mmCIF file of C-alpha atoms and ligand atoms in Angstrom:
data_model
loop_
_atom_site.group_PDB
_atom_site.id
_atom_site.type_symbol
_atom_site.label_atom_id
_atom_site.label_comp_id
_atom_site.label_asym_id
_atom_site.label_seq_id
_atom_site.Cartn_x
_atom_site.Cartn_y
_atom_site.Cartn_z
ATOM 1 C CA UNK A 10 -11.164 82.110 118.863
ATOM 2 C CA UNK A 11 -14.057 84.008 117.608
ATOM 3 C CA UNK A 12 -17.701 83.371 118.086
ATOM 4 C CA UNK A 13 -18.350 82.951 114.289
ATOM 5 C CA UNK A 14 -15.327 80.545 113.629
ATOM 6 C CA UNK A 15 -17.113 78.514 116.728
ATOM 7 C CA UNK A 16 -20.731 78.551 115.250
ATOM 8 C CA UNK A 17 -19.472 77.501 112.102
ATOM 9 C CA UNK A 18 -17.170 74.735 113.256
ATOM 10 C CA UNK A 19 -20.203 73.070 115.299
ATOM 11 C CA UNK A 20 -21.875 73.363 112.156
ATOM 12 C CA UNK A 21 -19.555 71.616 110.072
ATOM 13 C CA UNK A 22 -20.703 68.498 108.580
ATOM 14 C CA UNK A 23 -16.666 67.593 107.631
ATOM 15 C CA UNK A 24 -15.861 64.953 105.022
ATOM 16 C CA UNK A 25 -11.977 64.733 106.225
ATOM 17 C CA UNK A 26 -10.074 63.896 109.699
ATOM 18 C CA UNK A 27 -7.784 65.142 111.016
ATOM 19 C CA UNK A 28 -4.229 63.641 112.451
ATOM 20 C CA UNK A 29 -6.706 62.266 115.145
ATOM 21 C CA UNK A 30 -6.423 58.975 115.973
ATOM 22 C CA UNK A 31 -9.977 58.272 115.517
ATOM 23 C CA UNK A 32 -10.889 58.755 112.129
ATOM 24 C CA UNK A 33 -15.083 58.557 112.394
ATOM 25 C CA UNK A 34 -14.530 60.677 115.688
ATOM 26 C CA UNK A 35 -12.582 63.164 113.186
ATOM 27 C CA UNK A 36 -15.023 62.808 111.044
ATOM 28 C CA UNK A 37 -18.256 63.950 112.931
ATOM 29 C CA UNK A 38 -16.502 66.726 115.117
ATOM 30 C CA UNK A 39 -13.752 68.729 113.188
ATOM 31 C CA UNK A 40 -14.339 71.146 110.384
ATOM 32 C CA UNK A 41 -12.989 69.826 106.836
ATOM 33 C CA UNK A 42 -9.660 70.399 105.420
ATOM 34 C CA UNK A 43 -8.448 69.545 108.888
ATOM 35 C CA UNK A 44 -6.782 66.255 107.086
ATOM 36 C CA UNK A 45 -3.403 65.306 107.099
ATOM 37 C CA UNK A 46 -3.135 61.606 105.759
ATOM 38 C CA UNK A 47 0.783 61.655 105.997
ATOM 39 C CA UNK A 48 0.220 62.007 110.046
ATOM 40 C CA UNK A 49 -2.568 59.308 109.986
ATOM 41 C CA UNK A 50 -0.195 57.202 108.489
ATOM 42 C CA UNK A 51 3.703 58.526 108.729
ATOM 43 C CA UNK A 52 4.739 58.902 112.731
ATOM 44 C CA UNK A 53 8.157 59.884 114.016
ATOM 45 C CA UNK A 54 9.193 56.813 115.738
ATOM 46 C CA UNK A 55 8.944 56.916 119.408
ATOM 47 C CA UNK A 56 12.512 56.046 121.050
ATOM 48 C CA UNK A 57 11.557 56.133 124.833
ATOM 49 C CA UNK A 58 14.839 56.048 127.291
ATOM 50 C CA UNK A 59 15.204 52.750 128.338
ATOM 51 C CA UNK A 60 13.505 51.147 125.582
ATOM 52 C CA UNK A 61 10.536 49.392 125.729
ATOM 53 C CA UNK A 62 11.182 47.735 129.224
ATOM 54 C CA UNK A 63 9.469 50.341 131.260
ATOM 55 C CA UNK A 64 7.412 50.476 134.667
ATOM 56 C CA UNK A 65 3.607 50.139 134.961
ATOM 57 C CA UNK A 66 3.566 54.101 135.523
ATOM 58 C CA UNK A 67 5.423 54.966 132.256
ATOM 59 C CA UNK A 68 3.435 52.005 130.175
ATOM 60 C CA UNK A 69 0.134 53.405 131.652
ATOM 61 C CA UNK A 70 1.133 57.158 131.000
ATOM 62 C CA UNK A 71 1.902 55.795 127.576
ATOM 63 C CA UNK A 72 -1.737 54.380 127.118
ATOM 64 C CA UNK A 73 -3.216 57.391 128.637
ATOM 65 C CA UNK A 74 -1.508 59.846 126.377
ATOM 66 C CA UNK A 75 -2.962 58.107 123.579
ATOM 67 C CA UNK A 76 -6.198 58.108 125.103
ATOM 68 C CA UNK A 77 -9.138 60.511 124.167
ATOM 69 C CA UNK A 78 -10.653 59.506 127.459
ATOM 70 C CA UNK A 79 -7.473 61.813 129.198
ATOM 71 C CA UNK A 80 -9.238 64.728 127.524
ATOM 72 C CA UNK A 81 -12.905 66.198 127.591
ATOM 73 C CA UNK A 82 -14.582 68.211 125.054
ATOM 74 C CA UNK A 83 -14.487 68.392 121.665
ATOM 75 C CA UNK A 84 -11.071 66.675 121.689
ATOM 76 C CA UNK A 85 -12.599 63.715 123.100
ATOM 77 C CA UNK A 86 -15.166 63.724 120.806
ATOM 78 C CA UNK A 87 -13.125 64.069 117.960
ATOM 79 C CA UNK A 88 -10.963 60.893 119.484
ATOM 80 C CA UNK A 89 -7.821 63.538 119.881
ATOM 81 C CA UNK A 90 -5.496 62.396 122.549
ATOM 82 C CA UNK A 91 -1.975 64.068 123.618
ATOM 83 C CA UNK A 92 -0.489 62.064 120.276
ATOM 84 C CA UNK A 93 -2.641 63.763 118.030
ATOM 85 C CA UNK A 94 -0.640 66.707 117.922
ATOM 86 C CA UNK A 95 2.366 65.431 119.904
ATOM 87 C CA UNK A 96 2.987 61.975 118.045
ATOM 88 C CA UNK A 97 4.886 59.595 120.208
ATOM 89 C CA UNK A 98 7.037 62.696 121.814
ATOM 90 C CA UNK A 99 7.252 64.978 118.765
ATOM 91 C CA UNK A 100 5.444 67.778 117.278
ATOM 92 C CA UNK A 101 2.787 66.729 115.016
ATOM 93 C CA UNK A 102 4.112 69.281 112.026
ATOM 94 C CA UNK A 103 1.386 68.640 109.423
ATOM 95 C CA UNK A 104 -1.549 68.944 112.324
ATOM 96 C CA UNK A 105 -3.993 71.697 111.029
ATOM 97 C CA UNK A 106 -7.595 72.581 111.722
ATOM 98 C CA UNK A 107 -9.071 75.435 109.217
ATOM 99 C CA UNK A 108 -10.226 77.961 111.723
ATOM 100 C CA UNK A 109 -8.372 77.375 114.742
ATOM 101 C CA UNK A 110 -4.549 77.026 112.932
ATOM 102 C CA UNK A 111 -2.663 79.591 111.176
ATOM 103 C CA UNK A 112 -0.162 77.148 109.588
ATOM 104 C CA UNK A 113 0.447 73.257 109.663
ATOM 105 C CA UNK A 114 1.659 72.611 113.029
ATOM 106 C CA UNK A 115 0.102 75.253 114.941
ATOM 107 C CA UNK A 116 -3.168 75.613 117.018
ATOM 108 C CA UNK A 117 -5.298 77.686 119.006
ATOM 109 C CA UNK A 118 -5.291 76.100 122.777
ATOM 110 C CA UNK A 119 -7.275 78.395 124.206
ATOM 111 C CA UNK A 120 -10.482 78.528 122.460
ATOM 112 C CA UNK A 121 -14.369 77.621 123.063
ATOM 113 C CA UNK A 122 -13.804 75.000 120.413
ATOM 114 C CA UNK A 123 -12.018 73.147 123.007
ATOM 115 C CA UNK A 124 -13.057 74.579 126.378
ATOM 116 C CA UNK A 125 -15.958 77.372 126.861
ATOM 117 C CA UNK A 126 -14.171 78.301 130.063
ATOM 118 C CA UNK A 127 -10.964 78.496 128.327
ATOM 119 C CA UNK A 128 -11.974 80.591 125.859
ATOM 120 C CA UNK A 129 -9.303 84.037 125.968
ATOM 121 C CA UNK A 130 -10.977 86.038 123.186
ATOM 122 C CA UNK A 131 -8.200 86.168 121.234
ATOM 123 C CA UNK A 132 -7.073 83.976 118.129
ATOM 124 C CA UNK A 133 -3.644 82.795 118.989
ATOM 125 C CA UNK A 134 -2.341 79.686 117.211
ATOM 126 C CA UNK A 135 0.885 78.537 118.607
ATOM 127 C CA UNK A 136 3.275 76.422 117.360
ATOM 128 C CA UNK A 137 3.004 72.616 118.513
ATOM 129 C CA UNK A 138 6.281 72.180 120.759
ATOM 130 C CA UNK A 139 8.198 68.804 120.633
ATOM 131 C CA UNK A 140 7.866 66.721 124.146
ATOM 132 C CA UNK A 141 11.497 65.736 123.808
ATOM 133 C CA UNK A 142 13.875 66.539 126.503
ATOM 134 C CA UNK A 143 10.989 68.416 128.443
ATOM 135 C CA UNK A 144 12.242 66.842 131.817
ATOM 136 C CA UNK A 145 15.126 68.913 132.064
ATOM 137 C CA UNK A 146 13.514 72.045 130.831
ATOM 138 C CA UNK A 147 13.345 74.777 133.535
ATOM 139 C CA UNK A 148 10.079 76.363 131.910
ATOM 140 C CA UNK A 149 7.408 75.447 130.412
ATOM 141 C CA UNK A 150 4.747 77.284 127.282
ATOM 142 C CA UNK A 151 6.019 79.458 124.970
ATOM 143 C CA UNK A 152 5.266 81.856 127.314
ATOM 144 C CA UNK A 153 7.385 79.962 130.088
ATOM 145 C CA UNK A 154 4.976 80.184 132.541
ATOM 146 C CA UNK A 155 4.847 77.184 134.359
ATOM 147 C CA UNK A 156 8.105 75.417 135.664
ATOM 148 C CA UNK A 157 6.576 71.817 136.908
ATOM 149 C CA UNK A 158 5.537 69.378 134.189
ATOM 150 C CA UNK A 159 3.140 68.065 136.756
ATOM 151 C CA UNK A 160 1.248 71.573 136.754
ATOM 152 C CA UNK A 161 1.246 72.058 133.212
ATOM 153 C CA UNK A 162 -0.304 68.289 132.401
ATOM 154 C CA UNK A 163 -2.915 68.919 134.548
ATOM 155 C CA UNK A 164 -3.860 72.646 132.883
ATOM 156 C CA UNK A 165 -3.287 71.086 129.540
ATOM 157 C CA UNK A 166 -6.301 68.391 130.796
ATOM 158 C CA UNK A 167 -8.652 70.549 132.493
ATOM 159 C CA UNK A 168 -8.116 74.130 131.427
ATOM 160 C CA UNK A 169 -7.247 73.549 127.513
ATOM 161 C CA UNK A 170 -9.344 70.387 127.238
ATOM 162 C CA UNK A 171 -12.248 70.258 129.275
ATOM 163 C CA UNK A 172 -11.182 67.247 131.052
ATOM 164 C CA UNK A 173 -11.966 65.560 134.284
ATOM 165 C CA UNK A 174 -9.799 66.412 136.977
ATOM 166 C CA UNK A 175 -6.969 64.007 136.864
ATOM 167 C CA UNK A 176 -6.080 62.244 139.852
ATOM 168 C CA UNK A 177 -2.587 61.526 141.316
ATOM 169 C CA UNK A 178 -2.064 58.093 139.861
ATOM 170 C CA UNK A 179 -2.594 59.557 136.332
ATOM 171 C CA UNK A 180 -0.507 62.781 136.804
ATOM 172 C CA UNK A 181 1.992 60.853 137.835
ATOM 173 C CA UNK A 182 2.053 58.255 134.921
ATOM 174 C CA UNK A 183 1.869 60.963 132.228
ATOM 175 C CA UNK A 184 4.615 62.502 133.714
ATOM 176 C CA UNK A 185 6.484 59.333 134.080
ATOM 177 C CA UNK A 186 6.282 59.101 130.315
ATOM 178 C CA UNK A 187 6.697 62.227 129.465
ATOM 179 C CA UNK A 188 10.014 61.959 131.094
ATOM 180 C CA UNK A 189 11.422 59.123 129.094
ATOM 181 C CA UNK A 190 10.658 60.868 125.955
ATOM 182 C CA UNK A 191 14.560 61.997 125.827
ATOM 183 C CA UNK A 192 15.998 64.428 122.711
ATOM 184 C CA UNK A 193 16.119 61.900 119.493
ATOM 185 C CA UNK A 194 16.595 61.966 115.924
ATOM 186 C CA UNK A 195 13.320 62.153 114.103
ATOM 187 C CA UNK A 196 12.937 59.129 111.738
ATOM 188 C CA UNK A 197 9.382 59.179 110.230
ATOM 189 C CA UNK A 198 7.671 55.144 109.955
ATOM 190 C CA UNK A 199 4.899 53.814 108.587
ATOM 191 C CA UNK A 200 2.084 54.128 111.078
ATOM 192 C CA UNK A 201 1.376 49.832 110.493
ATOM 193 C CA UNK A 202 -0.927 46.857 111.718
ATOM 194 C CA UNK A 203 2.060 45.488 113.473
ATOM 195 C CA UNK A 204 2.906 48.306 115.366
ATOM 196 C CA UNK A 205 -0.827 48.480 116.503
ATOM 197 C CA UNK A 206 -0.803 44.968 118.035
ATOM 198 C CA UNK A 207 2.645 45.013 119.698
ATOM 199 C CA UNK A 208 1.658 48.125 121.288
ATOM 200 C CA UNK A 209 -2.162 46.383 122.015
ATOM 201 C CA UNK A 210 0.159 43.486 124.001
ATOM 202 C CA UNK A 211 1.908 46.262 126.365
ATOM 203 C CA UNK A 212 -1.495 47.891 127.192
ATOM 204 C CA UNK A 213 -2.658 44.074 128.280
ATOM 205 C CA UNK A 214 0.297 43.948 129.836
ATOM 206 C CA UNK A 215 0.392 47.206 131.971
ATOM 207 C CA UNK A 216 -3.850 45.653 132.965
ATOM 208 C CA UNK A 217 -1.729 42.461 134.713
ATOM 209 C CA UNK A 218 -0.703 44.976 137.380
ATOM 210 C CA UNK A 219 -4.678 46.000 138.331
ATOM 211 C CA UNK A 220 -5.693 42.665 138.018
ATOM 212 C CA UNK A 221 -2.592 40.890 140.421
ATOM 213 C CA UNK A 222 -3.803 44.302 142.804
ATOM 214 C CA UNK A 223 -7.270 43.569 142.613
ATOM 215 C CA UNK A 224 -7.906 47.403 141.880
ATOM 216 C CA UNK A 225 -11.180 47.159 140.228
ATOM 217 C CA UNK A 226 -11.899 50.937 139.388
ATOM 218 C CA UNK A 227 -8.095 50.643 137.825
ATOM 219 C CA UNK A 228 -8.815 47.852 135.732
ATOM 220 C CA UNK A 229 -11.796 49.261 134.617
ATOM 221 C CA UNK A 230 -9.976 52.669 133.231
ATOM 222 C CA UNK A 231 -7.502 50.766 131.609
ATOM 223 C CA UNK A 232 -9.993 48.387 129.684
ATOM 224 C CA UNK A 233 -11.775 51.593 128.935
ATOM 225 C CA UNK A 234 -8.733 52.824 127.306
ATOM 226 C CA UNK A 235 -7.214 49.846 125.713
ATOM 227 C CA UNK A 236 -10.823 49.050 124.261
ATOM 228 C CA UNK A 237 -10.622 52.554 122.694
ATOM 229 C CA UNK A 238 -7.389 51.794 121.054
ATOM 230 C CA UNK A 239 -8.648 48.892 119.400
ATOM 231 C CA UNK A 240 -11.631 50.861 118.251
ATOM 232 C CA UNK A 241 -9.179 52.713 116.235
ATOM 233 C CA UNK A 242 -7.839 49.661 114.849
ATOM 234 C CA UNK A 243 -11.311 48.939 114.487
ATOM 235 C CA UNK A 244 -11.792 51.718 111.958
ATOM 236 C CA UNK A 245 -8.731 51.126 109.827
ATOM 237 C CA UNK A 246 -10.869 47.824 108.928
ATOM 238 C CA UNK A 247 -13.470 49.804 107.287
ATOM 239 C CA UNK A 248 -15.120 47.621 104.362
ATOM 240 C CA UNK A 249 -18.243 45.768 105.379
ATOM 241 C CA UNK A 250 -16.612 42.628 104.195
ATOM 242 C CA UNK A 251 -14.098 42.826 106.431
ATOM 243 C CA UNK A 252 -16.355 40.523 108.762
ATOM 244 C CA UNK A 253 -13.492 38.309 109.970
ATOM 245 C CA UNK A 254 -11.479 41.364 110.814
ATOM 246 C CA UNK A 255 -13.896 43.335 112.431
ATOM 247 C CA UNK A 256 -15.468 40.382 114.573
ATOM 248 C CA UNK A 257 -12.206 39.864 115.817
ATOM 249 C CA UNK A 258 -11.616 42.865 117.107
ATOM 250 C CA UNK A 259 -15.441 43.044 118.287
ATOM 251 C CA UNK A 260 -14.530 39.886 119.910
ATOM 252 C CA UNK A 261 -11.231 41.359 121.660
ATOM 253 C CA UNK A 262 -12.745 44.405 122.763
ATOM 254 C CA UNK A 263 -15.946 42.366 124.122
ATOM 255 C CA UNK A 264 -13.466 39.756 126.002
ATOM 256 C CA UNK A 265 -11.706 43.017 127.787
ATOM 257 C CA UNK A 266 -15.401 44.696 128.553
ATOM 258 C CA UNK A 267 -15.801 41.071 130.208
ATOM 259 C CA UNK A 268 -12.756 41.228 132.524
ATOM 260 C CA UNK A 269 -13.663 44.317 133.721
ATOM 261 C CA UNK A 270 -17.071 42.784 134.388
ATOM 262 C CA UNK A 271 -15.439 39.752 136.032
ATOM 263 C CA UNK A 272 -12.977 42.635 138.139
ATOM 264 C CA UNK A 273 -15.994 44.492 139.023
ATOM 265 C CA UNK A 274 -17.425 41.649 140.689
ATOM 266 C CA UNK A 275 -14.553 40.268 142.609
ATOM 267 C CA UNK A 276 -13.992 37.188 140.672
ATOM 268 C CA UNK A 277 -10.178 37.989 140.328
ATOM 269 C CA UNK A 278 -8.672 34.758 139.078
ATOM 270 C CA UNK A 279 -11.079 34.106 136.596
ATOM 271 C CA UNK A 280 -10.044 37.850 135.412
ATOM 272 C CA UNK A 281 -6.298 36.969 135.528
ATOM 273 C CA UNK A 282 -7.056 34.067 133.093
ATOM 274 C CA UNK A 283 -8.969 36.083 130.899
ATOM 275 C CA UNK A 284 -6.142 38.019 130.300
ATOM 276 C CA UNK A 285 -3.731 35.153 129.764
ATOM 277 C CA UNK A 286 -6.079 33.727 126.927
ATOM 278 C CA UNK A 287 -6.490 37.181 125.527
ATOM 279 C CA UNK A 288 -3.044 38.026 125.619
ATOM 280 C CA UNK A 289 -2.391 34.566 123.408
ATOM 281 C CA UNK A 290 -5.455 35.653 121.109
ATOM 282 C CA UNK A 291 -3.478 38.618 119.888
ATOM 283 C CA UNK A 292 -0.311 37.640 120.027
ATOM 284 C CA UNK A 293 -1.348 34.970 117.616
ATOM 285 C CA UNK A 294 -3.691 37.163 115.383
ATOM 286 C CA UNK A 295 -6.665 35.163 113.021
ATOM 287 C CA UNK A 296 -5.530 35.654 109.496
ATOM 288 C CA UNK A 297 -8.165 37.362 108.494
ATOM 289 C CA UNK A 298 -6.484 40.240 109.671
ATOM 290 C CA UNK A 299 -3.293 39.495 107.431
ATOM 291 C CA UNK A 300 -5.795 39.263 104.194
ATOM 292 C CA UNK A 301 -8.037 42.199 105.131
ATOM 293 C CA UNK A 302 -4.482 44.299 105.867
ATOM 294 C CA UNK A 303 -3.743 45.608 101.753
ATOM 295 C CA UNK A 304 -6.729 47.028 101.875
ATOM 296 C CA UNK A 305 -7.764 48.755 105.219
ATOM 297 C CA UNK A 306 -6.875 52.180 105.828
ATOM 298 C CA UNK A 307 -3.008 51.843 106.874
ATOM 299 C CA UNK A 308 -2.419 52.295 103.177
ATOM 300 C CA UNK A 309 -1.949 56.015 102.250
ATOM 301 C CA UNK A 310 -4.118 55.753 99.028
ATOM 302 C CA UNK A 311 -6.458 53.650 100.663
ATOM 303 C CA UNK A 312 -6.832 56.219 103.229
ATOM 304 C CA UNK A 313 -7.641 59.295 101.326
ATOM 305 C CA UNK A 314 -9.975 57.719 99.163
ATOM 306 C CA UNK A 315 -11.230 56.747 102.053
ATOM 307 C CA UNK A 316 -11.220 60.497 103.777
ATOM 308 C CA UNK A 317 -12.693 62.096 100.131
ATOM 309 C CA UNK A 318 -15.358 59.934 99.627
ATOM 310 C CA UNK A 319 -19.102 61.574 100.537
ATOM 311 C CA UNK A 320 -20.225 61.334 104.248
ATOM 312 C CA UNK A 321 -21.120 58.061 104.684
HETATM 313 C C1 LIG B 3 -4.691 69.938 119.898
HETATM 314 C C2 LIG B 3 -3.253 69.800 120.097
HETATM 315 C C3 LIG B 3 -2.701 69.423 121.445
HETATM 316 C C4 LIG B 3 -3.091 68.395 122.275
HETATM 317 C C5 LIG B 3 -4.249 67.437 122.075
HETATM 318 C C6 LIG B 3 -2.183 68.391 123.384
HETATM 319 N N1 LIG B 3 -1.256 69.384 123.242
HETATM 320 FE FE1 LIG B 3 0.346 69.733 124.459
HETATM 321 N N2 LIG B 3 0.704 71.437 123.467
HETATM 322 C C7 LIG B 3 0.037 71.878 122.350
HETATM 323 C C8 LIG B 3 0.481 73.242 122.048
HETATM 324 C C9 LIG B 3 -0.011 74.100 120.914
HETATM 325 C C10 LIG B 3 1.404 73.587 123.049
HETATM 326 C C11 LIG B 3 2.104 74.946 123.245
HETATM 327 C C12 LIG B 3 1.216 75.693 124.221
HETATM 328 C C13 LIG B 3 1.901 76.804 124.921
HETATM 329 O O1 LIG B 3 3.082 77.008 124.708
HETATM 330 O O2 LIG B 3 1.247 77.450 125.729
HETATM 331 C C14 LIG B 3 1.543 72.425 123.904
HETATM 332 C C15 LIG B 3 2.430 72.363 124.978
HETATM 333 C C16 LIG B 3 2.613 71.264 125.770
HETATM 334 C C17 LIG B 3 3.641 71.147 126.795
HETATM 335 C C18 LIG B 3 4.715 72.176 127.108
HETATM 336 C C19 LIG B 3 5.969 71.843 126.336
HETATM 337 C C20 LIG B 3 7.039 72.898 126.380
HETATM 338 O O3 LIG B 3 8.182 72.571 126.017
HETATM 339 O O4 LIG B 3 6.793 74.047 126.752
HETATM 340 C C21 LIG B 3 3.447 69.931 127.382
HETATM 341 C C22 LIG B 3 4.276 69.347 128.509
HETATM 342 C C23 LIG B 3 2.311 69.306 126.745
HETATM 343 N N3 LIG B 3 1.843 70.145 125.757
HETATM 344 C C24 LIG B 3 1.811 68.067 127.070
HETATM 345 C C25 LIG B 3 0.586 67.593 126.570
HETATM 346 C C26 LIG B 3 -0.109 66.451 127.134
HETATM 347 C C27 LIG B 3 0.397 65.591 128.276
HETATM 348 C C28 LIG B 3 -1.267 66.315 126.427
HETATM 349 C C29 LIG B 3 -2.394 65.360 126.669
HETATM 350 C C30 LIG B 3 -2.886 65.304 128.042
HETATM 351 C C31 LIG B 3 -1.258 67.360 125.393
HETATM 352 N N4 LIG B 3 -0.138 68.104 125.542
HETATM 353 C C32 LIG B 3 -2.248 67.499 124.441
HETATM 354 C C33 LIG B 3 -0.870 71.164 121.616
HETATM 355 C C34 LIG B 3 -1.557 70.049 122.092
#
């Protein structure tokens, strides 16, 4: 880090996003040229062991590594989550923000950007690390200097990214996925619609376990993340005449804001059914979304018209 590079990064008024996830968060809180539409729309594809039939922990470590809301800071600003730079269990190679990376793939995770307590006074980009296979490794860093993935989720949260103290149920479902992210093949896919809403279903499904619980401060985190993860959907439906679109996915995120509501107050099978008719509502998408699709922002050239165009 230095002090400059920090004043002028808060000063930024960027034009481009990074490999965030959220691409208005992007937007308003990282410097320009920190772009890479080939990782907003190219992702290794994920491979977990076991496939997709997983437990609650590993589905809700999934959601919560995608999550900004993991993270504080800047990163959470900028609607970075664990998959910015580690996408679905690999390095993010192309990930690059001008002040605070050296080369694509690298960054500086200790620096005020990030963390004012963090800060080391040194710039020191390091090279993203794959997630793959880190269960059986004996250390951890490039410096090796922690040995427990449990330890070093927990610094990566509070020390690198000004997070909340995480508490045992979500240390123990980001390591849970973590774990299943076994060495694979890297095999680059589109980053698609499809993909989105298959993985929207498993977040609705991993709220099921909250709701049959009746764990209201649960099922409130985890519509507070899956509502997030539509919002990113959300912004791939970026023309203002995407109205049938964009009130769906008003409407989705409202319904889950509701059942938290409903969870909240104890009402607990009116929740559960909430979720049923939800779950049907985007399994069975309106078609709106189908017409809108050529022309949102999960097409490359769509995307970085999208990303050079003047701030909005
Ligand atoms: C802005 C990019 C960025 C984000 C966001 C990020 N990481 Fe990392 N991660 C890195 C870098 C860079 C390293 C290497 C740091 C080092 O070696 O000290 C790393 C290292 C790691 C390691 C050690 C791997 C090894 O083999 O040594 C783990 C585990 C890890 N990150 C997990 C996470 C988790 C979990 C999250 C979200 C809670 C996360 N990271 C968010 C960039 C990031």
């Amino acid at each position: 880090m230095r002090r400059l590079v920090f004043g002028l990064l808060l000063a930024a008024l960027p034009l481009v996003s990074a490999q965030a996830q959220s691409l208005t968060g992007a937007l308003e809180w990282l410097p320009p040229g920190s772009l890479s539409v080939e990782s907003l729309t190219r992702h290794p594809q994920e491979q977990l062991e076991s496939g997709e039939q997983q437990s609650f922990y590993v589905e809700f470590g999934r959601l919560a590594f995608r999550s900004p809301d993991t993270l504080g800071g800047t990163a959470r600003k900028a609607g970075l989550s664990c998959q910015a730079c580690h996408a679905n269990g690999f390095a993010t190679k192309a990930f690059f923000i001008p002040g605070l990376s050296d080369k694509p793939g690298t960054i500086d995770v200790s620096h005020a950007f990030w963390n004012l307590r963090g800060e080391d006074g040194t710039d020191n980009p390091v090279e993203i690390p794959s997630l793959r296979g880190v269960k059986t490794k004996e250390r951890l860093g490039h410096d090796k200097r922690s040995a427990s993935l449990r330890d070093f989720t927990r610094r990566v949260i509070v020390t690198e990214f000004a997070g909340a103290e995480p508490d045992a149920l979500l240390l123990d479902a980001l390591v849970a996925y973590q774990e299943k992210l076994q060495p694979a093949a890297e095999t680059a896919v589109p980053v698609t619609l499809q993909q989105d809403l298959a993985d929207l279903l498993r977040y609705l499904d991993a709220l099921r376990v909250p709701l049959a619980e009746e764990e209201p401060a649960l099922a409130a985190r985890i519509t507070v993340m899956i509502r997030g993860q539509i919002g990113f959907i959300y912004e791939r439906f970026a023309e203002a005449d995407m109205r049938g679109s964009r009130g769906a996915l008003e409407e989705w995120s409202r319904r889950l804001a509701a059942i938290a509501g409903q969870a909240e107050a104890g009402h607990w099978p009116q929740a559960r059914e909430a979720l049923k008719v939800l779950r049907q509502a985007v399994a069975a998408p309106p078609p709106a979304l189908a017409a809108d699709l050529p022309r949102a922002l999960y097409d490359p050239v769509r995307l970085k018209a999208w990303i050079s165009k003047p701030v909005q």
